[in-house]
Tab-separated table of C-alpha atoms and ligand atoms in Angstrom:
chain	number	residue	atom	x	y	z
F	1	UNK	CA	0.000	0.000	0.000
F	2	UNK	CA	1.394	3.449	-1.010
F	3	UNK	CA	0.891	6.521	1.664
F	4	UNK	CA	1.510	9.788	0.426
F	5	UNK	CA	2.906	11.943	3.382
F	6	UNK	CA	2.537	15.607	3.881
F	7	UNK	CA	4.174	17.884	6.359
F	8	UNK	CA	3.590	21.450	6.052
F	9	UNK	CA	3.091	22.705	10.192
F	10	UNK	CA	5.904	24.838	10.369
F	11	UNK	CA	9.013	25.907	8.464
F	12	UNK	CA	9.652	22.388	6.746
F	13	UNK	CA	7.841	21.068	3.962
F	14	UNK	CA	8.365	17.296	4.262
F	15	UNK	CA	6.931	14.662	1.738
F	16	UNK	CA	7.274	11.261	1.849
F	17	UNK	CA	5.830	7.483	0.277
F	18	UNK	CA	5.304	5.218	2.908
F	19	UNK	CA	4.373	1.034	2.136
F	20	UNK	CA	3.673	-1.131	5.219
F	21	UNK	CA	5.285	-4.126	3.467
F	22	UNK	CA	8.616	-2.425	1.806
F	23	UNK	CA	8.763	0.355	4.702
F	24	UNK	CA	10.085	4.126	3.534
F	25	UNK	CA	10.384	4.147	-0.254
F	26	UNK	CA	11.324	7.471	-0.998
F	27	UNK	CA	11.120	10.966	1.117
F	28	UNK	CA	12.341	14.943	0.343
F	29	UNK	CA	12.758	17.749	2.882
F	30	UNK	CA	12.713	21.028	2.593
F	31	UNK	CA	14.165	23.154	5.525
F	32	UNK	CA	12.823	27.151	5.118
F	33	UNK	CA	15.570	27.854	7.494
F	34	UNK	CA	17.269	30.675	4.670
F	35	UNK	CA	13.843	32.063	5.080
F	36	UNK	CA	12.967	33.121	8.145
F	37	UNK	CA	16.940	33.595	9.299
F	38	UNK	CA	16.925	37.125	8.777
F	39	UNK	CA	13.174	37.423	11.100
F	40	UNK	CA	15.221	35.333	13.921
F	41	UNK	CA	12.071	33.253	13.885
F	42	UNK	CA	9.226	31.785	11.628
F	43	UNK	CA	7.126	34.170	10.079
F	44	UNK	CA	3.792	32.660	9.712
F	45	UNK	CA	2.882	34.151	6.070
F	46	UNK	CA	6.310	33.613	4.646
F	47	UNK	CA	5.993	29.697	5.365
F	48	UNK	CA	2.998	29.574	4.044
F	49	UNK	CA	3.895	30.850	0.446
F	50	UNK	CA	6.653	29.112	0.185
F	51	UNK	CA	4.939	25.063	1.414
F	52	UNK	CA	2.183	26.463	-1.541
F	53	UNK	CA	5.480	27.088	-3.976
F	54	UNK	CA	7.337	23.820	-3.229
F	55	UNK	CA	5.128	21.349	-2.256
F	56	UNK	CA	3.679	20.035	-5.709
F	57	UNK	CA	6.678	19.678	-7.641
F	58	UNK	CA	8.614	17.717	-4.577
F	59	UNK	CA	5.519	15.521	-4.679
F	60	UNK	CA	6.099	15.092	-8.293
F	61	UNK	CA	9.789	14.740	-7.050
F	62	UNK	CA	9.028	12.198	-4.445
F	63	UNK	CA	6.473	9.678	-6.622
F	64	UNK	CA	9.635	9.703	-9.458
F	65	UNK	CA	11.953	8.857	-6.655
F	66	UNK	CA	9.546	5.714	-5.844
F	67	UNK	CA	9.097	5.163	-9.474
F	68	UNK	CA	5.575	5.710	-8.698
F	69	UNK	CA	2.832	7.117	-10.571
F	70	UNK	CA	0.397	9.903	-8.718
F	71	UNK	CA	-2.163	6.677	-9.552
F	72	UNK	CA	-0.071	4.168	-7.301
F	73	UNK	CA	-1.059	5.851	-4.886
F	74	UNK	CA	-3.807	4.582	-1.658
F	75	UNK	CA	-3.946	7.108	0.470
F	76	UNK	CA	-2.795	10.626	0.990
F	77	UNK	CA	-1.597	11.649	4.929
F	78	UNK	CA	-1.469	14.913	6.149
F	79	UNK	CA	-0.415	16.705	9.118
F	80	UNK	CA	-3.916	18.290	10.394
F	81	UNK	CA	-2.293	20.206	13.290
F	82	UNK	CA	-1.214	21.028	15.406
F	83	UNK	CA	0.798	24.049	13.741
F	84	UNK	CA	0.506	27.175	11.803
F	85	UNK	CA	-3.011	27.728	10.191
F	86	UNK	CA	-1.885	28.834	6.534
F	87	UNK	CA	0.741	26.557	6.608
F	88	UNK	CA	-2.081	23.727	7.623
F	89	UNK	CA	-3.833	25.027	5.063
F	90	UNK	CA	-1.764	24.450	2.162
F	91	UNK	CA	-0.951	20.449	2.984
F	92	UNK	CA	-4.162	20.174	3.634
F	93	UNK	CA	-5.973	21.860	0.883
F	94	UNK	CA	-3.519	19.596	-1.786
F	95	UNK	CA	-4.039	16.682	0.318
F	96	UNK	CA	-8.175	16.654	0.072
F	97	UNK	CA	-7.756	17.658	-3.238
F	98	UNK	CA	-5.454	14.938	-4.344
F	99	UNK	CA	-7.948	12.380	-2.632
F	100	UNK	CA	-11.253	13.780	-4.252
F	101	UNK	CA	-9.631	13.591	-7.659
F	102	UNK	CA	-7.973	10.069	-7.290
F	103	UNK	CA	-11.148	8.679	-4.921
F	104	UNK	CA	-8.210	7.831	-2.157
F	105	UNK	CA	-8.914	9.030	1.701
F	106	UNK	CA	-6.494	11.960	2.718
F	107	UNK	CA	-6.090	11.365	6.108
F	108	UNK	CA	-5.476	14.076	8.597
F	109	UNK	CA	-2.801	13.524	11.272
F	110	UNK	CA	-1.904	15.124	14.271
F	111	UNK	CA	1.666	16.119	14.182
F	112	UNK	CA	2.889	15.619	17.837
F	113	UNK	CA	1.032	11.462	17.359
F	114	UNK	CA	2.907	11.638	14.414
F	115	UNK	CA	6.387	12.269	16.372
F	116	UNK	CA	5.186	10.068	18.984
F	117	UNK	CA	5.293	6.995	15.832
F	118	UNK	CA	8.301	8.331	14.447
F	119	UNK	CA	10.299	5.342	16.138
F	120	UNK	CA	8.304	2.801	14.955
F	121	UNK	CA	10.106	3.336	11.667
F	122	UNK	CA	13.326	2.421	12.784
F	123	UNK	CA	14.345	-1.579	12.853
F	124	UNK	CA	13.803	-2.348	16.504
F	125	UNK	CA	10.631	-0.368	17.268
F	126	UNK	CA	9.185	-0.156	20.866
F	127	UNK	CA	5.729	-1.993	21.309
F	128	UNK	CA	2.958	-0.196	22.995
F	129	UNK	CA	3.198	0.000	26.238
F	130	UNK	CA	5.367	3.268	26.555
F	131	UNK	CA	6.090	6.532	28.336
F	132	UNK	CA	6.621	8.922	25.067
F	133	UNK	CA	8.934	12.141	25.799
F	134	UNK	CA	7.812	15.074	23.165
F	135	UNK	CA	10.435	17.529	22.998
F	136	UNK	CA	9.795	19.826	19.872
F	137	UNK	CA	9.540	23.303	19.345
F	138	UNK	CA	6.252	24.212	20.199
F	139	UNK	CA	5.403	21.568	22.434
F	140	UNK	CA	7.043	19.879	25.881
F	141	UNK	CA	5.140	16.853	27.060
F	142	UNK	CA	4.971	13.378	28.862
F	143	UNK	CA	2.633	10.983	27.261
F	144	UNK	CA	1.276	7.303	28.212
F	145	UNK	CA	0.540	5.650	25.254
F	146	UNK	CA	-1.345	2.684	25.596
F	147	UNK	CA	-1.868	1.898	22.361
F	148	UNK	CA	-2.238	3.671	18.752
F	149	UNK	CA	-4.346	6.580	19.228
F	150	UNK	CA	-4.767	5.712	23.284
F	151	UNK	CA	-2.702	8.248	24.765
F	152	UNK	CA	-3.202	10.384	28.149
F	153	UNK	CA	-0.524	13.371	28.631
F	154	UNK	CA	0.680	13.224	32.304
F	155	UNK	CA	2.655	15.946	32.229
F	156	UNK	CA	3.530	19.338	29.739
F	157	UNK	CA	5.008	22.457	30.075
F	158	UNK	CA	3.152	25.360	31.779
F	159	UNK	CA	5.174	28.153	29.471
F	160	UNK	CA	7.754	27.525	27.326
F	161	UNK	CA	8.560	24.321	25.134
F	162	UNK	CA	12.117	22.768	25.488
F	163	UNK	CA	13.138	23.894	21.841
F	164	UNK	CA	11.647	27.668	22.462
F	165	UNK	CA	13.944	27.742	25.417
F	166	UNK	CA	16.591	26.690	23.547
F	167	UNK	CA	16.000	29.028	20.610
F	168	UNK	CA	15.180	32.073	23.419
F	169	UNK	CA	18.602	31.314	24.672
F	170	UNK	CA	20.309	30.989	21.418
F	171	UNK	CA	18.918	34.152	20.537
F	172	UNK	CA	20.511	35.710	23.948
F	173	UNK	CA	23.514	34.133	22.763
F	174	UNK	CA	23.368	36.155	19.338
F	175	UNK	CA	23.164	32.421	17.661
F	176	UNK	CA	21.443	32.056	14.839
F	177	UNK	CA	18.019	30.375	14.161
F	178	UNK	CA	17.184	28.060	14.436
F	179	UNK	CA	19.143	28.185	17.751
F	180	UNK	CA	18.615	24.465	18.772
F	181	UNK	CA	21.321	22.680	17.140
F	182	UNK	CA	23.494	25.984	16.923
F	183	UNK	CA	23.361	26.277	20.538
F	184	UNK	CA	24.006	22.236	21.395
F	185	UNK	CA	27.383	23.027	18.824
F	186	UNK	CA	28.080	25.630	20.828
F	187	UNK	CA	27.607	24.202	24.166
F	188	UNK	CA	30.501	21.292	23.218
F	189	UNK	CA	33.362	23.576	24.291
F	190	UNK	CA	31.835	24.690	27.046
F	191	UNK	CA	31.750	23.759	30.624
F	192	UNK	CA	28.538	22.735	31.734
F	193	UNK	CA	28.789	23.050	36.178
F	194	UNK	CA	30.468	26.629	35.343
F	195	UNK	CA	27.183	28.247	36.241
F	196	UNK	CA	24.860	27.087	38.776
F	197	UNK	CA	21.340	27.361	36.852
F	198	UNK	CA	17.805	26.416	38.385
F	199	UNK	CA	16.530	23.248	37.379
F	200	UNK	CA	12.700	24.646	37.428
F	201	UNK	CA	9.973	21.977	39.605
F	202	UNK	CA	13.079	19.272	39.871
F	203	UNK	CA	10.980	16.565	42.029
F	204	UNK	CA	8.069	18.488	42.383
F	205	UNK	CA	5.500	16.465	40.006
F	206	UNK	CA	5.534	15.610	36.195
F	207	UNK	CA	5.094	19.251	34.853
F	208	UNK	CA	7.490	21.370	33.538
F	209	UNK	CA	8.473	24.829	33.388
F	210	UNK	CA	11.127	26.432	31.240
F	211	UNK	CA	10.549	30.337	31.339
F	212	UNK	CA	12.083	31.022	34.773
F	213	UNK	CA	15.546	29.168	33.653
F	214	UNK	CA	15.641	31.497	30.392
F	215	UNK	CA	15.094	34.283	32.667
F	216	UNK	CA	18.408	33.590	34.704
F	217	UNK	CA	20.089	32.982	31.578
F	218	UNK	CA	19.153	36.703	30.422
F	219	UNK	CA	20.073	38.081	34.036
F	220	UNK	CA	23.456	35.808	34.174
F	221	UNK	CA	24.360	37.159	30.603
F	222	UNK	CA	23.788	40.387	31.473
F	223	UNK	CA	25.971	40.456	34.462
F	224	UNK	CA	28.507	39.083	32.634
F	225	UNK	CA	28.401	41.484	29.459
F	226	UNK	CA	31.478	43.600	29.184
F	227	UNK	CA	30.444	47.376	30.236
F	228	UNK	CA	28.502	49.007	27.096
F	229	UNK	CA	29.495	46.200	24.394
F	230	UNK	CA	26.800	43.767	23.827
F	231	UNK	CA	28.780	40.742	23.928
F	232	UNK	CA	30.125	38.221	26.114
F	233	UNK	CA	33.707	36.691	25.897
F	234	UNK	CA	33.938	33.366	23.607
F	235	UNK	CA	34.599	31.172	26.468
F	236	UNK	CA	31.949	32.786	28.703
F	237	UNK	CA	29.355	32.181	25.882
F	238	UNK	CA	29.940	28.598	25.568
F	239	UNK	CA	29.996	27.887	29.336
F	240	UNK	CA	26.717	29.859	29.541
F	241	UNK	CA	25.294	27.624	26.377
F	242	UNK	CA	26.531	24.509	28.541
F	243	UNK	CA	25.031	25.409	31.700
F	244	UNK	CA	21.707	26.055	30.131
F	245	UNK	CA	22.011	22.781	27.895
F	246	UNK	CA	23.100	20.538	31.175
F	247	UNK	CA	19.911	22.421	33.109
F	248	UNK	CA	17.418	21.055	30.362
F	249	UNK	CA	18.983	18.103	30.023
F	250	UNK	CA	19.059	17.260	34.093
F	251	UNK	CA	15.461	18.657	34.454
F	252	UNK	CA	14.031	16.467	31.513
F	253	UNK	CA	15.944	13.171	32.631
F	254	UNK	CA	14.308	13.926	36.225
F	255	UNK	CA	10.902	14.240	34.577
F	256	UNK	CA	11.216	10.878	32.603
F	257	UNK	CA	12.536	9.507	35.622
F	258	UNK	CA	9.461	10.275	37.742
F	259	UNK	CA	6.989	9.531	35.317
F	260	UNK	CA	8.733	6.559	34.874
F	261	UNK	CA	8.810	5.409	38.396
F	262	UNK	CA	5.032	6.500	38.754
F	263	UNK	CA	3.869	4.757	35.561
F	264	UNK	CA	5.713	1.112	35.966
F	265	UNK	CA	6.421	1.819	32.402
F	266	UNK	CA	9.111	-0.342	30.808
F	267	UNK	CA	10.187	2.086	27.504
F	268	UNK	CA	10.870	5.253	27.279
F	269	UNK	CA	10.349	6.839	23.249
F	270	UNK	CA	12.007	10.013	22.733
F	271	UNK	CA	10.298	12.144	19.982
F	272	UNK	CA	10.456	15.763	18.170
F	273	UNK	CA	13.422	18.366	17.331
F	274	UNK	CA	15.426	18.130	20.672
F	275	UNK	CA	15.416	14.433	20.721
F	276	UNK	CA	18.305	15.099	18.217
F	277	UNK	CA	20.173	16.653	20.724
F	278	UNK	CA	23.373	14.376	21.736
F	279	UNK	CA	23.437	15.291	25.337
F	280	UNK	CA	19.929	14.529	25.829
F	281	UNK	CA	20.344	11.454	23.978
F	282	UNK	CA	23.080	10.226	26.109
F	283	UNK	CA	21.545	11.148	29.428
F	284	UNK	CA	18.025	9.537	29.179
F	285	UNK	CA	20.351	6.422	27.722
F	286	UNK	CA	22.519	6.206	30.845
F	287	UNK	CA	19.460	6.647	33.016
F	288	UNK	CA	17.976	3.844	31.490
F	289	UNK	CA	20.979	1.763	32.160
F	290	UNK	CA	20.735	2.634	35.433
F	291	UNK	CA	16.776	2.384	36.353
F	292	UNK	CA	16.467	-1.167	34.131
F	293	UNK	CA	13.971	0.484	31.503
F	294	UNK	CA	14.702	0.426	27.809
F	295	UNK	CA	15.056	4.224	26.083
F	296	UNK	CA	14.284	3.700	21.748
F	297	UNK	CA	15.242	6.998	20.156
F	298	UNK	CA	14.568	8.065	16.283
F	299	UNK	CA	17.439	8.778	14.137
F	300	UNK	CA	18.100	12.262	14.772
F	301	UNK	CA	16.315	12.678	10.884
F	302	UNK	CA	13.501	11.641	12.269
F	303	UNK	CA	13.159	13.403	15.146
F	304	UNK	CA	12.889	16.486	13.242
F	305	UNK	CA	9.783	17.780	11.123
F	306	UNK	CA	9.641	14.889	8.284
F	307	UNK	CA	6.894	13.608	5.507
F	308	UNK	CA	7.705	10.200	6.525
F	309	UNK	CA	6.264	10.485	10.246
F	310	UNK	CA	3.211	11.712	8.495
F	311	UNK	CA	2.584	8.827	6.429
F	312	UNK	CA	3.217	6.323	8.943
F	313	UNK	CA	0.616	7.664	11.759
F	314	UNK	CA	-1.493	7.886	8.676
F	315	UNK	CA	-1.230	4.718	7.807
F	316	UNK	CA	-2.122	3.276	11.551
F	317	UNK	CA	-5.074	5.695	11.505
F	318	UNK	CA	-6.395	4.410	7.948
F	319	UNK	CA	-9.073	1.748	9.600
F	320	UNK	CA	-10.985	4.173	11.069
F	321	UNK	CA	-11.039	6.729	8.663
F	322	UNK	CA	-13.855	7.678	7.433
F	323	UNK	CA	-14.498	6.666	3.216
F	324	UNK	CA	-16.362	9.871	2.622
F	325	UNK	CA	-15.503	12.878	0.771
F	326	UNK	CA	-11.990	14.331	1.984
F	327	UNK	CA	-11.915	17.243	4.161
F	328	UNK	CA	-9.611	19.808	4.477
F	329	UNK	CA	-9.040	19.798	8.429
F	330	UNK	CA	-6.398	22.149	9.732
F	331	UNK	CA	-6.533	22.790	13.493
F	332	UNK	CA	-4.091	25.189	15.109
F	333	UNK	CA	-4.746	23.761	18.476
F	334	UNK	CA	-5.592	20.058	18.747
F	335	UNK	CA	-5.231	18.188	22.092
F	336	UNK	CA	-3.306	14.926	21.670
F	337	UNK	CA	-5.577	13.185	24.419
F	338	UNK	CA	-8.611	13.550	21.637
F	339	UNK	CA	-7.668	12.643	17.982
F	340	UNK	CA	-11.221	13.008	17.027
F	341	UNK	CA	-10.348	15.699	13.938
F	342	UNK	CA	-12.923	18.367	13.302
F	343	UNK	CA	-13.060	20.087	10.135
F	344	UNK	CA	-11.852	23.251	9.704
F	345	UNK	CA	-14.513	26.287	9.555
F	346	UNK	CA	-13.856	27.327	6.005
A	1	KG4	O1	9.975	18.874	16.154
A	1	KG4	P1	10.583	20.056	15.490
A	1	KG4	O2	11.422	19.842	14.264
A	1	KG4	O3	9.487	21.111	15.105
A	1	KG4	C1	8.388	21.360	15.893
A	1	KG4	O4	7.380	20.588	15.735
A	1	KG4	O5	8.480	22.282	16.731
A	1	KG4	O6	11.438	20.785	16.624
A	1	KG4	C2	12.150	21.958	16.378
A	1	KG4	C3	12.819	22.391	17.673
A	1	KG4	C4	13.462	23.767	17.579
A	1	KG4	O7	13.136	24.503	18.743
A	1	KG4	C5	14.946	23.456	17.501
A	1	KG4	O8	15.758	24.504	17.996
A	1	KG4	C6	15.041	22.212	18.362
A	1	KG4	O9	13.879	21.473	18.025
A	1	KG4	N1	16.238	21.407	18.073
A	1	KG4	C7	17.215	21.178	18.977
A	1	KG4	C8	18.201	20.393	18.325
A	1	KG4	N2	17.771	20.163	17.037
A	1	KG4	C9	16.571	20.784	16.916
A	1	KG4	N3	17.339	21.572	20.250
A	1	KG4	C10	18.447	21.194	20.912
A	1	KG4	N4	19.443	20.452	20.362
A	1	KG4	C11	19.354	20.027	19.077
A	1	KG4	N5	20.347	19.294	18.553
A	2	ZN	ZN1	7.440	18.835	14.965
């Protein structure tokens, strides 16, 4: 069965063909990264015109890659939100429209379930089941998943996600967007006990809380900022971007641990844009180790925005979707607890 997945949420337009039997046959990203750089951040409009620029042809591109034609295909997967609503808009609108003129269902997915799966693509996927960490840009949260499309969020971030801290801080750091991975380069030369920085709720339940750690990050860079220049020395800058990684790191690896403890859960699956990130990686593994659970990470391609995500949650959903016409759903805001989809008011 050929899926045709569709990514357009953010600032990535990700497309990929998905078969349960032969696995990922052929995928293309495109990162608007060039974009936005100049903004320091995503502007909304600007990804939108360029996913409705670039996302036909790399579909064209894609179905070559396969050496499929657009009438191979069985079913068309989306991402329905969460995300930006023009950039929802445009996946979805080709999606729905693809399905009513080939008679295929054009499923809508919910991009954070779709992270959740994004490990089931690798060889030795976790079985349900587990305690899912979602670590993306917009989002910070502990999940139970029971089973495919049973999932109950124990904990989440009351302000900021894990990746907006990062980028926040990367931005005090005068690094460029996206800050993420520019910041976790940066923090490699740095020495990450040379500042003492909060670890925010450390013990004190399963939420999470990332605003008051950026906060000390602006005050401690500000202290340290030589007299009217606006910048810090090199090797102040990369023990500050050290400090701040180890502090996220430590206070999501206490998290996990607690909701581990508290759940009896056996796995721990590590999804979204700072799963990539090598210190995090290696922390929740050597926790693991240590507490006799199992930790199953996506390659760090994977854990990024991707088409190929898409398709697979798509896929799993494809049972109970419903035959009818397609709809174009794109929801800004959609709980992961309830994957009911509800069309968009258009
Ligand atoms: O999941 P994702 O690609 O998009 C969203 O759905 O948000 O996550 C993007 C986020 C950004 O905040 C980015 O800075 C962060 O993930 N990120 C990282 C790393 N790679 C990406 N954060 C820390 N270390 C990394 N290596
Ligand atoms: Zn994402």
């Amino acid at each position: 069965m050929n899926i045709l997945g569709i990514e357009t949420s953010c600032d990535e337009t990700g497309v990929a063909v998905y078969d349960p039997d032969r696995g990922l046959l052929a995928e293309a990203l495109f990162s608007q990264i060039e974009i936005h750089k100049p903004f320091g951040g995503v502007v909304p409009e600007l990804a939108s015109r360029d996913h409705a620029a670039r996302l036909a042809p790399m579909i064209r591109d894609v179905l070559g890659q396969a050496g499929l034609e657009v009438a191979d295909l069985e079913a068309i997967a989306y991402t329905g939100g969460p995300g930006l609503i023009g950039a929802l808009m445009v996946g979805g609108s080709l999606a729905a429209s693809m399905g009513l003129a080939l008679g295929i269902p054009a499923l809508p997915v919910h991009h954070m379930e779709a992270h959740l799966l994004a490990a089931m693509l690798e060889h030795e996927p976790p079985e349900f089941p587990f305690l899912a960490l979602l670590v993306s840009g917009g989002h910070t949260q502990l999940v139970h998943a029971r089973d495919h499309g049973d999932y109950t969020t124990v904990g989440a971030t009351l302000d900021d996600a894990a990746g907006e801290a990062f980028d926040k801080v990367a931005r005090l750091l005068a690094l460029p967007y996206p800050g993420g991975p520019a910041l976790a380069a940066l923090a490699e030369s740095g020495n990450p006990v040379a500042f003492d920085l909060p670890r925010p709720l450390k013990n004190k339940g399963l939420d999470l809380s990332f605003s008051g750690l950026k906060t000390a990050v602006r005050l401690l860079i500000e202290k340290h900022r030589r007299d009217a220049e606006n910048d810090l020395p090199a090797n102040l800058r990369a023990d500050v971007a050290a400090s701040f990684q180890a502090a996220v790191v430590d206070t999501l690896a206490n998290k996990c641990q607690l909701a581990i403890e508290a759940s009896g859960l056996e796995r721990l699956v590590i999804a979204g844009g700072v799963g990539a990130n090598r210190s995090l990686r290696d922390r929740l593994k050597a926790l693991a180790d240590q507490h006799g659970f199992r930790v199953y990470y996506p390659r760090p391609s994977l854990c990024t925005d991707n088409g190929a995500m898409i398709a697979y949650a798509g896929w799993r959903r494809l049972g109970e979707a419903a035959r009818g016409t397609p709809r174009i759903v794109a929801r800004p805001r959609w709980p992961l607890d309830d994957l009911r989809p509800v069309a968009a008011e258009v």
